Coordinates of C-alpha atoms in Angstrom, one line a residue:
Chain A
X118 CA 7.0 -78.3 28.9
X119 CA 3.6 -79.9 28.4
X120 CA 2.2 -80.6 25.0
X121 CA -1.0 -78.7 24.1
X122 CA -3.1 -81.7 24.9
X123 CA -1.8 -81.7 28.5
X124 CA -3.4 -78.3 29.1
X125 CA -6.1 -78.3 31.8
X126 CA -7.2 -74.8 32.2
X127 CA -9.0 -73.3 35.2
X128 CA -12.5 -71.8 34.4
X129 CA -13.9 -68.7 36.0
X130 CA -17.5 -68.7 37.0
X131 CA -19.8 -66.2 35.4
X132 CA -21.4 -63.7 37.8
X133 CA -25.1 -64.0 38.5
X134 CA -27.4 -61.9 36.3
X135 CA -27.8 -58.4 37.9
X136 CA -24.3 -58.2 39.4
X137 CA -23.0 -55.9 36.7
X138 CA -24.7 -53.0 34.9
X139 CA -26.2 -53.4 31.4
X140 CA -24.0 -51.8 28.7
X141 CA -27.0 -49.7 27.6
X142 CA -28.7 -47.9 30.4
X143 CA -31.2 -45.1 29.6
X144 CA -30.6 -43.2 32.8
X145 CA -26.9 -42.8 32.0
X146 CA -26.9 -40.7 28.9
X147 CA -23.4 -41.4 27.7
X148 CA -24.2 -45.1 27.1
X149 CA -26.5 -44.2 24.2
X150 CA -23.8 -44.0 21.5
X151 CA -21.3 -46.2 23.3
X152 CA -22.9 -49.5 24.0
X153 CA -22.7 -52.4 21.4
X154 CA -26.0 -53.2 19.9
X155 CA -25.0 -56.5 18.4
X156 CA -25.1 -59.6 20.6
X157 CA -21.9 -60.5 22.4
X158 CA -20.2 -63.6 21.1
X159 CA -19.4 -66.3 23.7
X160 CA -15.6 -66.7 24.0
X161 CA -14.4 -70.0 25.5
X162 CA -11.9 -69.4 28.3
X163 CA -8.6 -70.4 26.7
X164 CA -5.1 -69.7 27.8
X165 CA -5.3 -66.0 26.8
X166 CA -8.3 -65.5 29.1
X167 CA -7.3 -67.6 32.1
X168 CA -3.9 -65.9 32.3
X169 CA -3.5 -62.2 32.8
X170 CA -1.0 -59.5 33.7
X171 CA 0.6 -59.9 37.2
X172 CA 1.8 -56.4 37.8
X173 CA 4.1 -56.1 40.7
X174 CA 6.5 -53.8 42.6
X175 CA 7.9 -52.2 39.5
X176 CA 4.7 -50.2 39.1
X177 CA 4.7 -48.6 42.6
X178 CA 6.4 -45.5 43.9
X179 CA 7.2 -44.9 47.6
X180 CA 4.3 -42.4 48.3
X181 CA 1.8 -43.9 45.9
X182 CA -0.4 -45.3 48.7
X183 CA -0.6 -42.0 50.6
X184 CA -2.3 -39.3 48.6
X185 CA -1.9 -36.8 51.4
X186 CA 1.9 -36.9 51.2
X187 CA 2.6 -36.5 47.5
X188 CA 3.2 -32.7 47.7
X189 CA 4.9 -30.1 50.0
X190 CA 1.8 -29.2 51.8
X191 CA -1.2 -31.2 53.1
X192 CA -4.4 -31.4 51.0
X193 CA -7.6 -29.8 52.2
X194 CA -10.4 -32.0 53.6
X195 CA -11.1 -34.9 55.8
X196 CA -8.2 -37.4 56.0
X197 CA -9.4 -41.0 55.6
X198 CA -7.8 -44.4 55.6
X199 CA -9.2 -46.9 53.2
X200 CA -8.4 -50.5 53.7
X201 CA -9.7 -53.8 52.4
X202 CA -8.9 -57.1 50.8
X203 CA -8.8 -58.2 47.2
X204 CA -10.5 -61.7 47.0
X205 CA -11.8 -64.0 44.4
X206 CA -15.3 -65.5 44.7
X207 CA -14.1 -68.4 46.7
X208 CA -12.7 -66.1 49.3
X209 CA -9.1 -66.6 48.3
X210 CA -6.8 -63.6 48.7
X211 CA -5.2 -62.2 45.5
X212 CA -1.7 -61.5 46.6
X213 CA 1.0 -59.0 45.5
X214 CA -1.5 -57.5 43.1
X215 CA -1.7 -54.0 41.8
X216 CA -4.6 -51.8 43.0
X217 CA -5.0 -48.4 41.4
X218 CA -7.3 -45.6 42.6
X219 CA -8.3 -42.1 41.3
X220 CA -10.6 -39.6 42.7
X221 CA -11.8 -36.0 43.1
X222 CA -10.5 -33.7 45.8
X223 CA -12.5 -32.7 48.9
X224 CA -14.4 -30.2 46.9
X225 CA -15.4 -32.7 44.3
X226 CA -13.0 -31.5 41.6
X227 CA -10.7 -33.7 39.6
X228 CA -7.2 -32.6 38.6
X229 CA -8.0 -32.7 34.9
X230 CA -8.3 -30.0 32.2
X231 CA -11.7 -31.3 31.4
X232 CA -13.1 -30.7 34.8
X233 CA -14.4 -27.1 34.8
X234 CA -16.9 -27.0 37.6
X235 CA -16.1 -24.0 39.8
X236 CA -14.9 -25.8 42.9
X237 CA -11.2 -25.0 43.7
X238 CA -8.4 -27.2 42.7
X239 CA -6.2 -28.2 45.6
X240 CA -2.5 -27.7 44.8
X241 CA -1.6 -30.4 47.3
X242 CA -3.8 -33.2 45.9
X243 CA -3.5 -35.1 42.6
X244 CA -6.1 -37.8 43.4
X245 CA -4.0 -40.7 42.2
X246 CA -2.9 -43.7 44.2
X247 CA -1.4 -47.1 43.7
X248 CA -0.4 -50.0 46.0
X249 CA 0.1 -53.7 46.0
X250 CA -1.9 -56.2 48.1
X251 CA 0.0 -58.1 50.7
X252 CA 0.3 -61.8 51.3
X253 CA -3.3 -61.7 52.7
X254 CA -4.7 -59.8 49.8
X255 CA -4.9 -56.6 51.9
X256 CA -4.4 -53.1 50.7
X257 CA -4.4 -49.7 52.4
X258 CA -4.5 -46.1 51.2
X259 CA -4.4 -42.8 53.1
X260 CA -6.3 -40.1 51.2
X261 CA -8.9 -37.3 51.5
X262 CA -12.6 -38.0 51.4
X263 CA -13.7 -36.9 48.0
X264 CA -16.6 -34.5 47.6
X265 CA -19.8 -34.9 45.5
X266 CA -19.9 -33.0 42.3
X267 CA -22.5 -31.9 39.7
X268 CA -22.6 -33.3 36.2
X269 CA -24.8 -32.8 33.2
X270 CA -26.4 -36.2 32.9
X271 CA -29.9 -35.0 34.0
X272 CA -31.5 -32.0 35.7
X273 CA -29.6 -31.2 38.9
X274 CA -27.5 -34.3 38.7
X275 CA -24.8 -35.0 41.3
X276 CA -22.4 -37.9 41.6
X277 CA -22.2 -39.3 45.1
X278 CA -18.7 -39.2 46.6
X279 CA -16.7 -42.1 45.3
X280 CA -13.2 -43.4 44.7
X281 CA -12.5 -45.3 41.4
X282 CA -10.7 -48.6 41.9
X283 CA -8.9 -50.7 39.3
X284 CA -7.9 -54.3 40.0
X285 CA -6.5 -57.1 37.8
X286 CA -7.2 -60.3 39.8
X287 CA -5.0 -63.1 38.5
X288 CA -6.7 -63.7 35.1
X289 CA -8.0 -61.6 32.2
X290 CA -11.5 -62.8 33.1
X291 CA -11.2 -61.1 36.5
X292 CA -10.2 -57.6 35.4
X293 CA -12.4 -55.1 37.2
X294 CA -12.9 -51.3 37.4
X295 CA -15.4 -50.2 40.0
X296 CA -16.2 -47.4 42.3
X297 CA -16.2 -47.3 46.1
X298 CA -19.0 -45.3 47.7
X299 CA -19.5 -44.0 51.3
X300 CA -22.2 -45.2 53.7
X301 CA -25.6 -43.4 53.8
X302 CA -24.9 -41.0 50.9
X303 CA -28.1 -39.1 50.2
X304 CA -27.3 -38.9 46.5
X305 CA -27.5 -42.7 45.7
X306 CA -31.1 -42.7 44.6
X307 CA -30.7 -40.1 41.9
X308 CA -27.4 -41.4 40.5
X309 CA -27.8 -43.6 37.5
X310 CA -24.3 -45.0 37.6
X311 CA -24.9 -46.3 41.1
X312 CA -28.4 -47.5 40.3
X313 CA -27.4 -49.1 37.1
X314 CA -26.6 -52.2 39.1
X315 CA -29.8 -54.3 38.9
X316 CA -29.3 -56.5 42.0
X317 CA -29.8 -54.5 45.2
X318 CA -27.4 -56.8 47.2
X319 CA -24.7 -56.4 44.5
X320 CA -25.2 -52.6 44.7
X321 CA -24.6 -52.6 48.4
X322 CA -21.2 -54.3 47.8
X323 CA -20.0 -51.0 46.3
X324 CA -20.6 -49.2 49.6
X325 CA -17.7 -49.1 52.0
X326 CA -18.2 -49.6 55.8
X327 CA -17.2 -47.1 58.4
X328 CA -14.4 -48.8 60.4
X329 CA -14.1 -47.3 63.9
X330 CA -11.4 -49.7 64.8
X331 CA -9.1 -48.4 62.1
X332 CA -9.7 -44.7 62.7
X333 CA -6.6 -42.9 64.1
X334 CA -7.4 -40.6 67.0
X335 CA -7.2 -36.9 66.1
X336 CA -5.9 -37.8 62.7
X337 CA -8.1 -39.8 60.3
X338 CA -11.4 -41.6 59.8
X339 CA -11.4 -45.0 58.3
X340 CA -13.5 -47.0 55.8
X341 CA -13.3 -50.6 54.8
X342 CA -13.9 -51.9 51.3
X343 CA -13.3 -55.5 50.1
X344 CA -13.2 -56.1 46.4
X345 CA -14.3 -59.5 45.0
X346 CA -13.6 -60.8 41.5
X347 CA -14.9 -63.9 39.8
X348 CA -14.1 -67.3 41.4
X349 CA -12.8 -70.4 39.8
X350 CA -14.8 -73.4 38.8
X351 CA -13.4 -76.6 40.3
X352 CA -11.1 -78.3 37.8
X353 CA -10.0 -81.9 37.8
X354 CA -6.4 -81.2 38.9
X355 CA -7.1 -78.5 41.4
X356 CA -5.9 -79.2 44.9
X357 CA -8.4 -78.0 47.5
X358 CA -5.5 -76.8 49.7
X359 CA -3.7 -75.0 46.9
X360 CA -4.8 -71.4 47.0
X361 CA -2.1 -70.0 44.8
Chain B
X259 CA -17.3 -70.0 50.8
X260 CA -18.8 -68.2 47.8
X261 CA -18.6 -64.4 47.7
X262 CA -20.6 -62.2 45.3
X263 CA -18.5 -60.2 42.9
X264 CA -18.1 -56.4 43.3
X265 CA -20.0 -54.8 40.4
X266 CA -18.3 -53.0 37.5
X267 CA -18.6 -49.3 37.2
X268 CA -17.6 -46.9 34.5
X269 CA -14.1 -45.5 34.5
X270 CA -15.7 -42.0 34.0
X271 CA -14.2 -39.2 32.0
X272 CA -11.1 -38.7 34.1
X273 CA -9.4 -42.2 33.9
X274 CA -6.4 -40.4 32.6
X275 CA -5.6 -39.2 36.2
X276 CA -5.1 -42.7 37.6
X277 CA -4.6 -45.2 34.9
X278 CA -2.0 -44.3 32.2
X279 CA 1.7 -45.0 32.7
X280 CA 4.4 -43.4 30.6
X281 CA 5.6 -46.9 29.4
X282 CA 2.0 -48.3 29.3
X283 CA 1.9 -48.7 25.5
X284 CA 5.2 -50.7 25.5
X285 CA 4.5 -54.4 25.7
X286 CA 8.1 -54.8 24.6
X287 CA 10.8 -52.2 24.9
X288 CA 11.6 -49.8 22.1
X289 CA 13.9 -51.5 19.6
X290 CA 12.9 -55.0 20.5
X291 CA 13.3 -57.5 17.7
X292 CA 10.2 -57.7 15.5
X293 CA 8.4 -54.9 17.3
X294 CA 5.4 -53.3 15.6
X295 CA 3.0 -50.5 16.4
X296 CA -0.7 -51.3 16.6
X297 CA -2.6 -48.1 16.3
X298 CA -6.3 -47.4 16.0
X299 CA -9.2 -45.1 16.8
X300 CA -12.1 -45.9 19.1
X301 CA -15.4 -44.7 17.6
X302 CA -18.8 -44.2 19.0
X303 CA -22.2 -44.9 17.3
X304 CA -22.2 -41.5 15.6
X305 CA -18.8 -42.3 14.0
X306 CA -17.1 -39.8 16.3
X307 CA -13.7 -40.6 17.9
X308 CA -13.8 -41.1 21.6
X309 CA -11.1 -39.1 23.4
X310 CA -11.7 -40.5 26.9
X311 CA -11.3 -44.3 26.3
X312 CA -8.6 -46.6 27.2
X313 CA -7.3 -49.8 25.6
X314 CA -5.6 -52.7 27.4
X315 CA -4.0 -55.6 25.7
X316 CA -2.9 -59.1 26.8
X317 CA -1.1 -61.5 24.7
X318 CA 1.3 -64.4 24.4
X319 CA 5.0 -64.0 23.6
X320 CA 6.3 -64.9 20.1
X321 CA 6.6 -68.6 21.2
X322 CA 2.9 -68.6 22.3
X323 CA 3.8 -68.6 26.0
X324 CA 2.3 -66.4 28.8
X325 CA 4.0 -64.8 31.8
X326 CA 1.7 -66.6 34.2
X327 CA 1.7 -69.6 36.5
X328 CA -1.3 -71.1 34.7
X329 CA 0.7 -71.5 31.6
X330 CA 3.0 -74.4 32.4
X331 CA 5.0 -74.0 29.2
X332 CA 7.0 -71.0 30.3
X333 CA 7.6 -67.7 28.6
X334 CA 10.1 -65.2 27.4
X335 CA 12.3 -63.1 29.7
X336 CA 11.3 -60.1 31.8
X337 CA 11.4 -57.6 28.9
X338 CA 8.3 -59.1 27.5
X339 CA 5.4 -57.7 29.7
X340 CA 2.6 -59.2 27.7
X341 CA 0.4 -56.3 28.8
X342 CA -0.2 -53.0 27.1
X343 CA -2.3 -50.0 28.2
X344 CA -2.9 -46.7 26.3
X345 CA -5.6 -44.1 26.8
X346 CA -7.0 -42.5 23.6
X347 CA -5.8 -39.0 22.7
X348 CA -7.9 -36.0 21.6
X349 CA -8.3 -37.7 18.2
X350 CA -9.5 -40.9 19.8
X351 CA -6.3 -42.8 18.9
X352 CA -4.4 -45.4 21.0
X353 CA -1.1 -47.0 20.2
X354 CA 0.5 -50.2 21.5
X355 CA 4.2 -51.2 20.8
X356 CA 4.4 -55.0 20.7
X357 CA 5.5 -58.1 18.9
X358 CA 3.3 -60.6 17.1
X359 CA 2.1 -63.2 19.6
X360 CA 2.8 -66.8 18.8
X361 CA 0.3 -69.5 18.0
X362 CA -1.5 -70.4 21.3
X363 CA -2.8 -73.9 21.9
X364 CA -6.5 -74.4 22.7
X365 CA -7.5 -76.8 25.3
X366 CA -8.6 -79.4 22.8
X367 CA -5.1 -79.2 21.3
X368 CA -6.2 -77.3 18.2
X369 CA -4.0 -74.3 17.6
X370 CA -5.5 -70.8 17.9
X371 CA -4.4 -68.2 15.4
X372 CA -2.2 -65.4 16.6
X373 CA -4.4 -63.0 18.6
X374 CA -4.3 -60.4 21.2
X375 CA -7.1 -59.9 23.8
X376 CA -8.3 -56.4 24.2
X377 CA -10.3 -54.6 26.9
X378 CA -12.0 -51.3 26.1
X379 CA -12.8 -48.9 28.9
X380 CA -14.5 -45.5 28.4
X381 CA -16.9 -42.9 29.9
X382 CA -20.3 -44.2 29.0
X383 CA -19.2 -47.9 29.2
X384 CA -20.6 -49.2 32.5
X385 CA -18.5 -52.3 32.1
X386 CA -15.4 -52.9 29.9
X387 CA -16.0 -54.6 26.5
X388 CA -13.7 -57.2 25.3
X389 CA -12.5 -58.0 21.8
X390 CA -9.7 -59.9 20.0
X391 CA -7.2 -58.6 17.5
X392 CA -6.3 -61.1 14.7
X393 CA -3.9 -60.2 11.8
X394 CA -5.0 -60.0 8.2
X395 CA -1.7 -61.3 6.8
X396 CA -1.5 -64.3 9.2
X397 CA -3.1 -67.7 8.8
X398 CA -6.4 -67.5 10.6
X399 CA -8.0 -70.6 9.1
X400 CA -8.9 -73.1 11.7
X401 CA -9.2 -70.7 14.6
X402 CA -12.3 -71.8 16.5
X403 CA -13.1 -68.4 18.0
X404 CA -12.9 -66.6 14.7
X405 CA -15.0 -69.3 13.1
X406 CA -17.7 -68.8 15.8
X407 CA -18.2 -65.2 14.7
X408 CA -20.8 -64.5 12.0
X409 CA -18.8 -64.5 8.8
X410 CA -19.9 -61.0 7.8
X411 CA -18.5 -59.5 11.0
X412 CA -15.1 -61.3 11.2
X413 CA -13.3 -58.6 9.4
X414 CA -13.9 -56.3 12.4
X415 CA -11.4 -58.5 14.3
X416 CA -8.7 -58.2 11.6
X417 CA -5.8 -55.7 12.1
X418 CA -4.7 -54.2 8.8
X419 CA -1.0 -54.0 7.8
X420 CA 0.5 -50.5 7.8
X421 CA 4.0 -49.1 7.2
X422 CA 5.2 -49.7 10.8
X423 CA 2.8 -52.4 12.1
X424 CA -1.0 -52.7 12.1
X425 CA -4.2 -50.7 12.3
X426 CA -7.1 -51.9 14.5
X427 CA -10.0 -49.5 14.9
X428 CA -12.7 -50.2 17.5
X429 CA -16.3 -49.3 16.7
X430 CA -18.5 -49.5 19.8
X431 CA -21.7 -49.2 17.9
X432 CA -23.2 -48.7 14.5
X433 CA -22.0 -49.7 11.0
X434 CA -19.0 -52.0 11.2
X435 CA -19.6 -52.5 15.0
X436 CA -16.7 -54.5 16.4
X437 CA -17.4 -58.0 17.6
X438 CA -17.3 -58.1 21.4
X439 CA -17.1 -61.2 23.5
X440 CA -18.5 -62.5 26.8
X441 CA -16.9 -65.3 28.7

């Protein structure tokens, strides 16, 4: 038990300007009434912020990482394998950590009462997946390539195909919800959620890479998507070799 | 090696497909000693409740310890998760079943008042926003974070006592806009 004055807390680097979207963004209509207008207040990173939930095996069911096997029958659409690593900004793997996804079906429809666009629901697809990263920070899902879908944001608006990802990192400061996109989607340029990211290089980091090596012959295509959360600033007691 | 972070994106309107857990609101199990309900509504700038938002909470146990290797002081047993998650319902309300966190030391040794960190996610929020819950009937004097907030806005961070716990509303915009933090 250390006394409070013994505390030497890690610090998490702030991301460069342009990495994340602004809270208010004219192109995305729903931000209008939902973004704070008062300036944000700087919160020093104290114990509450440098710790965070470490959610492990208790949150995972046996078939949670294979969205094609959660029902009696097989879902419609193109089977894909999505793999990647969860890393911090220093390239350190984040191990045994919960990764959650949700997505539309092959026709671009979500299993949700609020989704009314006339594309069929698939009785064999829920669009929900969970897994844990391994000792190397790797995760893997088997799923169906989601379809694009229309929404009412602007005239003839379509969301590019995407999979929602939710990760925790190892500190409250690292919590991230993002979306994984697919290479060469023709819908990127008209999508304000995608283009809300100011920095073009950061925007590209949301696009997965086709991964020929991981495709399974006569079975599934594969895409690779690494997720990076904020790295640590060097602290006085940190051991260079200690990557826990 | 320095890697650029993956950008944040909105959870969209259908977060309820992937994110809720049945026991998500239970930071402590039902019947735990000293348990309270924290309930509140998430409002938009027009004063309307937001039915597609989600609240996540993170807090110390009643002794002020965190379930985390970066807290060297230890923590309560496995029944204390420290983490709560609840999507808002059709009326914009969330609820979290928890216990009052203990006093947490700051790095300079000064105690922080009892508080809970909160992330708010919603359609229309391209990134989460973060706030802190403090408790109106606890001693909040001397808390450096609260003191750094403009005086007229501090009350937006105070949970109000109710019959079975506390009420903490979140206003994303407009009159009484909740104080949100960056770090």
